[in-house]
Coordinates of C-alpha atoms and ligand atoms in Angstrom, one line a residue:
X1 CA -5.0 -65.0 21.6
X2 CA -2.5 -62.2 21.7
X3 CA 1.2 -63.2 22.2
X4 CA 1.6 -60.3 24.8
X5 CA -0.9 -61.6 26.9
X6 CA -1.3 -64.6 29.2
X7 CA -4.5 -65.5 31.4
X8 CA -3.6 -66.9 35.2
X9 CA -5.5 -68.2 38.2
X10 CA -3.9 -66.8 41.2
X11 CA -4.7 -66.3 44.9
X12 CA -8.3 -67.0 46.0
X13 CA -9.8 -67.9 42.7
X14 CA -8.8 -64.5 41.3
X15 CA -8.1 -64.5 37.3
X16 CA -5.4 -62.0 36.0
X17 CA -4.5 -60.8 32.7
X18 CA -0.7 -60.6 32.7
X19 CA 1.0 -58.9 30.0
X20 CA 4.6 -58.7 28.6
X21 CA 5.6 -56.4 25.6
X22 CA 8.7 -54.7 24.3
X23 CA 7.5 -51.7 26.0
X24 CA 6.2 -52.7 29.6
X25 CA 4.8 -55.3 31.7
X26 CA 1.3 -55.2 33.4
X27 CA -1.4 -56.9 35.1
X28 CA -4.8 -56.4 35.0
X29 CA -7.4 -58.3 38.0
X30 CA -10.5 -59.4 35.6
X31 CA -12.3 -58.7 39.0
X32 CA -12.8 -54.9 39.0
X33 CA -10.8 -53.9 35.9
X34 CA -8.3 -53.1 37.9
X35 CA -4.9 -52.6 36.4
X36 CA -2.8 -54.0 39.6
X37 CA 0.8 -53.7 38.1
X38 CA 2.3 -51.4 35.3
X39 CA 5.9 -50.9 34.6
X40 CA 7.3 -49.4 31.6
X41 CA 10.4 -51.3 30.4
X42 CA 12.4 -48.5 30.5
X43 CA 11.6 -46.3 33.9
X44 CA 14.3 -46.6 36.6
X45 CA 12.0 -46.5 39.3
X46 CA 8.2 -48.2 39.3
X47 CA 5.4 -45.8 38.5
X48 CA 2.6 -47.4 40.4
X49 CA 2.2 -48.4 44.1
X50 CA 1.0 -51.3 45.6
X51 CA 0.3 -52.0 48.8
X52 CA 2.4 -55.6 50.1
X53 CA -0.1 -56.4 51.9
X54 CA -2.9 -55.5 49.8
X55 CA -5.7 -58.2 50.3
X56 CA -6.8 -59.9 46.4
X57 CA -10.1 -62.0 48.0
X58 CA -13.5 -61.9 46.2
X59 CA -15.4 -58.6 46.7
X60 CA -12.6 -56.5 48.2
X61 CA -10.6 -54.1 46.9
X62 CA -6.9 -54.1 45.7
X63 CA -5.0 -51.3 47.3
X64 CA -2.9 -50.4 45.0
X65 CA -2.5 -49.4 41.1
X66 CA -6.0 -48.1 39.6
X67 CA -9.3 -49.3 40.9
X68 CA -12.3 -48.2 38.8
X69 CA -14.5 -46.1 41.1
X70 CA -18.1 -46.0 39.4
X71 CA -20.6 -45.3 39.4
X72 CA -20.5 -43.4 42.7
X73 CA -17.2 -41.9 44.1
X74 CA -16.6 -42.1 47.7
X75 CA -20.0 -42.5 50.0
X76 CA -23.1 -43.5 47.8
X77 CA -25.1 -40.3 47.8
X78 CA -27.7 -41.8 49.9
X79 CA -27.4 -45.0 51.4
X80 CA -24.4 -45.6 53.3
X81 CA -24.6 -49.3 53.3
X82 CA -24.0 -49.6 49.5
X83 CA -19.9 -50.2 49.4
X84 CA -17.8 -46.7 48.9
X85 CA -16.5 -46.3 45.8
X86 CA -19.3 -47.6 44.0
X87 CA -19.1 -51.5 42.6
X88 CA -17.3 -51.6 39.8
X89 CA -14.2 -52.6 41.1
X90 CA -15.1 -55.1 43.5
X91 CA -17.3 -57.2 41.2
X92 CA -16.1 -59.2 37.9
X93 CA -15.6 -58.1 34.4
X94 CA -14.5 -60.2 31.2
X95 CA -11.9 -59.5 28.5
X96 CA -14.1 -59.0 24.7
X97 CA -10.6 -58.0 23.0
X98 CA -6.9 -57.9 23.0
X99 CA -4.7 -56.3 20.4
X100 CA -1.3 -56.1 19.7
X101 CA -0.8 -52.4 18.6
X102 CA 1.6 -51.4 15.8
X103 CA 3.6 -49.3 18.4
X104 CA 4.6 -52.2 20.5
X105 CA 1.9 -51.3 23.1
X106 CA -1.0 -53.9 23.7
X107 CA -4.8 -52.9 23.9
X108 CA -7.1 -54.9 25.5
X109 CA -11.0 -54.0 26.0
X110 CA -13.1 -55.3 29.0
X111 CA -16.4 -55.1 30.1
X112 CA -18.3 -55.3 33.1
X113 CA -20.8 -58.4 34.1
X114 CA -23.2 -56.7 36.4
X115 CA -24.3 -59.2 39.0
X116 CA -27.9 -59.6 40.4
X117 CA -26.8 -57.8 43.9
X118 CA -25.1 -54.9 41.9
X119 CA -28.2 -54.5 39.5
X120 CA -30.2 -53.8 42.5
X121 CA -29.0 -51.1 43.8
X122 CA -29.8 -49.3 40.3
X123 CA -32.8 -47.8 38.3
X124 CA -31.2 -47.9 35.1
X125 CA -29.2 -50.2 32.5
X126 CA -25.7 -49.3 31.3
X127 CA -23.2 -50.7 29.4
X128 CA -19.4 -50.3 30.8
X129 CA -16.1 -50.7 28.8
X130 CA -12.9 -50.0 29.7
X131 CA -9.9 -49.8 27.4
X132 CA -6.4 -50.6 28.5
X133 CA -3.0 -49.6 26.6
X134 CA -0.3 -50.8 28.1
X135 CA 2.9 -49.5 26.6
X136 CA 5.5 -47.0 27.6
X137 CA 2.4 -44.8 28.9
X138 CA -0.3 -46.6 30.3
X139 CA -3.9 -44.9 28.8
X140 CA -7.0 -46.3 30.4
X141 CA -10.6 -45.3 28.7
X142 CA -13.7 -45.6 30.8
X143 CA -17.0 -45.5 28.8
X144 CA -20.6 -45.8 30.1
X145 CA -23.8 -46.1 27.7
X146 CA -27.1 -45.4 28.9
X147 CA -29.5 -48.4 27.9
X148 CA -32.5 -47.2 29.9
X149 CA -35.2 -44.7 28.7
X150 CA -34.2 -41.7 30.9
X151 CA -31.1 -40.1 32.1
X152 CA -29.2 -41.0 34.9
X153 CA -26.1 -39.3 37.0
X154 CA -23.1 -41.0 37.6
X155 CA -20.0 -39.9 39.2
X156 CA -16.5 -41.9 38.6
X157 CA -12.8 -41.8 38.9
X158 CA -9.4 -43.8 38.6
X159 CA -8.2 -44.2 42.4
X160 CA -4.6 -44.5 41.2
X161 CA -2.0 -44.9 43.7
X162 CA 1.4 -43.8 42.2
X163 CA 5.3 -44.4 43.5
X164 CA 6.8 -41.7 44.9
X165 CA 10.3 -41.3 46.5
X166 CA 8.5 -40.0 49.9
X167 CA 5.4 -38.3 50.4
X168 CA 7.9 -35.1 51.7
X169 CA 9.5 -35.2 48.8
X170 CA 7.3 -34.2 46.2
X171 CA 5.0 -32.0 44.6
X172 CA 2.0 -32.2 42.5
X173 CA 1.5 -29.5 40.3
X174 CA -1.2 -28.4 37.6
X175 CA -3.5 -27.8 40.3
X176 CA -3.0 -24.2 41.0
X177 CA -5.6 -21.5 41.1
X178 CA -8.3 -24.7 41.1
X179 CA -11.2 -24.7 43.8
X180 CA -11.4 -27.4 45.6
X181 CA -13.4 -28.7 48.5
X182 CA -11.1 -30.3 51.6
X183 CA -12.9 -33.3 53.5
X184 CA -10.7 -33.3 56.3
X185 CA -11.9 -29.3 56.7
X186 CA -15.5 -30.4 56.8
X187 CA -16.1 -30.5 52.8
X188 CA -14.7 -27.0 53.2
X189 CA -13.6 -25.0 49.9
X190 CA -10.8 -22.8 49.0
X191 CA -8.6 -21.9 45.7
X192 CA -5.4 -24.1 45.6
X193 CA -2.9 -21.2 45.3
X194 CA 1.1 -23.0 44.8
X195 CA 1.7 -26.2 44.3
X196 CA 1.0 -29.1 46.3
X197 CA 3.4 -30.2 48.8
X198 CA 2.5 -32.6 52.1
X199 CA 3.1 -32.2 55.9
X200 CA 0.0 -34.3 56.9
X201 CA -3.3 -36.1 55.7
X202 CA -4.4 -34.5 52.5
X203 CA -8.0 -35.2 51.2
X204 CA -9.1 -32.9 48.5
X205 CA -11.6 -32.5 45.8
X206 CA -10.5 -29.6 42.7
X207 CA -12.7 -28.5 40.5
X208 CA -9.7 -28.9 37.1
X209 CA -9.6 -30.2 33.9
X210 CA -5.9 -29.9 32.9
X211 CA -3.1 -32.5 33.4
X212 CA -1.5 -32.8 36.8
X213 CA 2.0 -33.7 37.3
X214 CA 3.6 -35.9 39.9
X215 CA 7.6 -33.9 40.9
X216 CA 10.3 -36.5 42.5
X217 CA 12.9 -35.0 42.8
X218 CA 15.0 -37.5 44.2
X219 CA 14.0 -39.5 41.6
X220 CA 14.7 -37.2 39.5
X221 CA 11.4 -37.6 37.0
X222 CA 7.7 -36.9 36.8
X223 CA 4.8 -38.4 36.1
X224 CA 2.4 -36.7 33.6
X225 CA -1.0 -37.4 34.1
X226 CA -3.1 -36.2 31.2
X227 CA -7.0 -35.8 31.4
X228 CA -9.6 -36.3 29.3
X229 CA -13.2 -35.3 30.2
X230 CA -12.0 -35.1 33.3
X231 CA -13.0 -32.1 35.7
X232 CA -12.3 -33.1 38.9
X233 CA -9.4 -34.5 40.4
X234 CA -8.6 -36.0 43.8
X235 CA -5.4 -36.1 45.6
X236 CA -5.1 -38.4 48.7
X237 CA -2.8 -39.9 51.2
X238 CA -4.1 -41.0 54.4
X239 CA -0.8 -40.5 56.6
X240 CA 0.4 -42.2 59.6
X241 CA -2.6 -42.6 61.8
X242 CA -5.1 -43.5 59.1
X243 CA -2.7 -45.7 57.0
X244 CA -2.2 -48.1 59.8
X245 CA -5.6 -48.2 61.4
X246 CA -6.3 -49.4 57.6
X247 CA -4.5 -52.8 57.6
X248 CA -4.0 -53.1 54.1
X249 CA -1.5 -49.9 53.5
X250 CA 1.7 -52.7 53.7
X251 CA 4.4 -52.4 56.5
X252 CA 5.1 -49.3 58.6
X253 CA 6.1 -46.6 56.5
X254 CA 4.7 -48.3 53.1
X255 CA 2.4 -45.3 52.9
X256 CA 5.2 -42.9 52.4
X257 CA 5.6 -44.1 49.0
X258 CA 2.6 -43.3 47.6
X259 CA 0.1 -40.6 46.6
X260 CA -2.9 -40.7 44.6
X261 CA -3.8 -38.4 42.2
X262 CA -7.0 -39.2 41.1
X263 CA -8.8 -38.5 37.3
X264 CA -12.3 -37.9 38.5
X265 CA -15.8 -36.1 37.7
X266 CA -17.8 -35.8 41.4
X267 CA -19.6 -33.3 43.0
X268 CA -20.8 -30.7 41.1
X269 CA -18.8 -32.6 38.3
X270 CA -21.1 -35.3 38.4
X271 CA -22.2 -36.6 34.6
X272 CA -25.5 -36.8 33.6
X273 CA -25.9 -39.6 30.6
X274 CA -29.1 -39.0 28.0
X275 CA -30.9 -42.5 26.8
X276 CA -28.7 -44.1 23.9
X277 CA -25.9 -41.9 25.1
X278 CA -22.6 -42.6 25.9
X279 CA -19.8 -40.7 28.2
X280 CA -16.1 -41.3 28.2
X281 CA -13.5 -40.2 30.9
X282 CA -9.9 -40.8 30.3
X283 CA -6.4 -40.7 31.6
X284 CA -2.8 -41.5 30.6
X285 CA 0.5 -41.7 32.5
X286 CA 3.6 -41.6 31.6
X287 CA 7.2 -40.8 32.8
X288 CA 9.8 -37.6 32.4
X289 CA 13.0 -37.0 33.6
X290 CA 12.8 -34.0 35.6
Ligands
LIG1 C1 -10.1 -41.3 48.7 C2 -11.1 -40.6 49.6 O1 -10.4 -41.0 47.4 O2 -10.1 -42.7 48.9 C3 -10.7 -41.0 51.0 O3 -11.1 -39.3 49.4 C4 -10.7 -42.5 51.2 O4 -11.6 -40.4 51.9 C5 -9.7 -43.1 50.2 O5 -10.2 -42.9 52.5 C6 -9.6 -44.6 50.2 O6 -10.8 -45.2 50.0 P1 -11.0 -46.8 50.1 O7 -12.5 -47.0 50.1 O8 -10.3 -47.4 48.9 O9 -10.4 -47.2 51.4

């Protein structure tokens, strides 16, 4: 096993991957793929969010860092008893490989174990991997083969809460002149003209495939998020009201502190995957001084 990399039991039977290089530290829940904790070594400030109260019990959701959302994003398209979000980061996956990168950085691949209630609520067979680089970025690869005879439509995303300074602070930028759809305007749409900046919820689909940046000014830094077949992206925060009617957005003003900016395809950005085919979406983070 990899030197950078340590397997623990934690809270409520849940396994972890930790890891500790020259470059950053990280953890990784093996249930959902979901990357929990990433630091690089040398940021200031922490990059990602997590909530303090965030609940880590089987089947639920950790809120916080990057949970996998496959292979529906948000509602299922048409049965609303089928969990949001889709499964894949509520249900277990295994590690296949770890690898200690030239670069410092260390790669490890994971795959999913679909379980017998999951493969129900499917007509088709798939194969999911998801690669992990944990250095001073942090570059996650999502890819999905089709095993089954026809084509079937997914939709998918990395839910990533990031750290921010205050949610009136910043801005998020590389969004303008993208159409997007607003949910809290009844799934109306409009072109994004200006940056973003946030006075209340925000809940909005864009129609963009270029890299979106995170602008703290009082932290003095951004956070680059680049894209790769990626054409949607979500941006998110749930403000007052809804953060603490959700009861696992931490302590009072917790939710200040974070704003997800989500690497997506949805909608009409949905992917359609051949027989014997394969798809890819991938991100990468990674901090600048402003
Ligand atoms: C966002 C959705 O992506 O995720 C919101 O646009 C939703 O509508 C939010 O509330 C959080 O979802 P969940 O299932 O993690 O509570």
């Amino acid at each position: 096993m990899n030197k950078s990399i340590k397997i623990i039991d934690e809270v409520d039977g849940l396994q972890f991957i930790e890891i500790d290089n020259s470059l950053a530290v990280a953890r990784v829940a093996l249930q959902g793929g979901h990357v929990d904790w990433w630091r690089p070594k040398s940021a200031k400030q922490d990059v990602l969010w997590r909530s303090s109260n965030a609940r880590y019990e089987k089947g639920r959701s950790i809120r916080g860092g990057v949970p996998i959302c496959w292979p529906w994003f948000g509602k299922h398209p048409t049965d609303g008893s089928f969990c949001a979000h889709g499964f894949a980061r509520v249900i277990p996956w295994k590690l296949l490989e770890s690898v200690q990168l030239k670069n410092g950085a260390t790669k490890i691949v994971l795959t999913m174990i679909p379980t017998e209630a999951v493969t129900k609520q499917l007509t088709y067979s798939f194969e999911l991997i998801l690669t992990i680089i944990v250095g001073e970025s942090l570059y996650l690869n999502l890819e999905t083969t089709n095993l089954s005879d026809s084509p079937f439509v997914i939709s998918e995303g990395y839910h990533t809460y990031f750290y921010i300074s205050d949610i009136k602070n910043i801005k998020v930028t590389g969004l303008e002149n993208s159409t997007y759809t607003d949910k809290i305007d009844n799934f109306g749409s409009g072109i994004e003209k200006k940056s973003i900046t946030f006075n209340n919820e925000f809940d909005r689909v864009y129609t963009n495939s270029n890299d979106c940046y995170i602008e703290d000014e009082k932290f003095n830094r951004v956070i680059t998020i680049k894209k790769s077949n990626s054409n949607s992206t979500v941006v998110w925060t749930p403000w007052e009201e809804k953060a603490l009617a959700m009861g696992d957005m931490g302590e009072k003003d917790e939710w200040r502190r974070m704003v997800c900016v989500e690497t997506a395809n949805l909608l009409e950005n949905s992917v359609v995957i051949y027989p014997k085919m394969s798809h890819s979406i991938a991100t990468e983070y990674s901090v600048q001084e402003l």
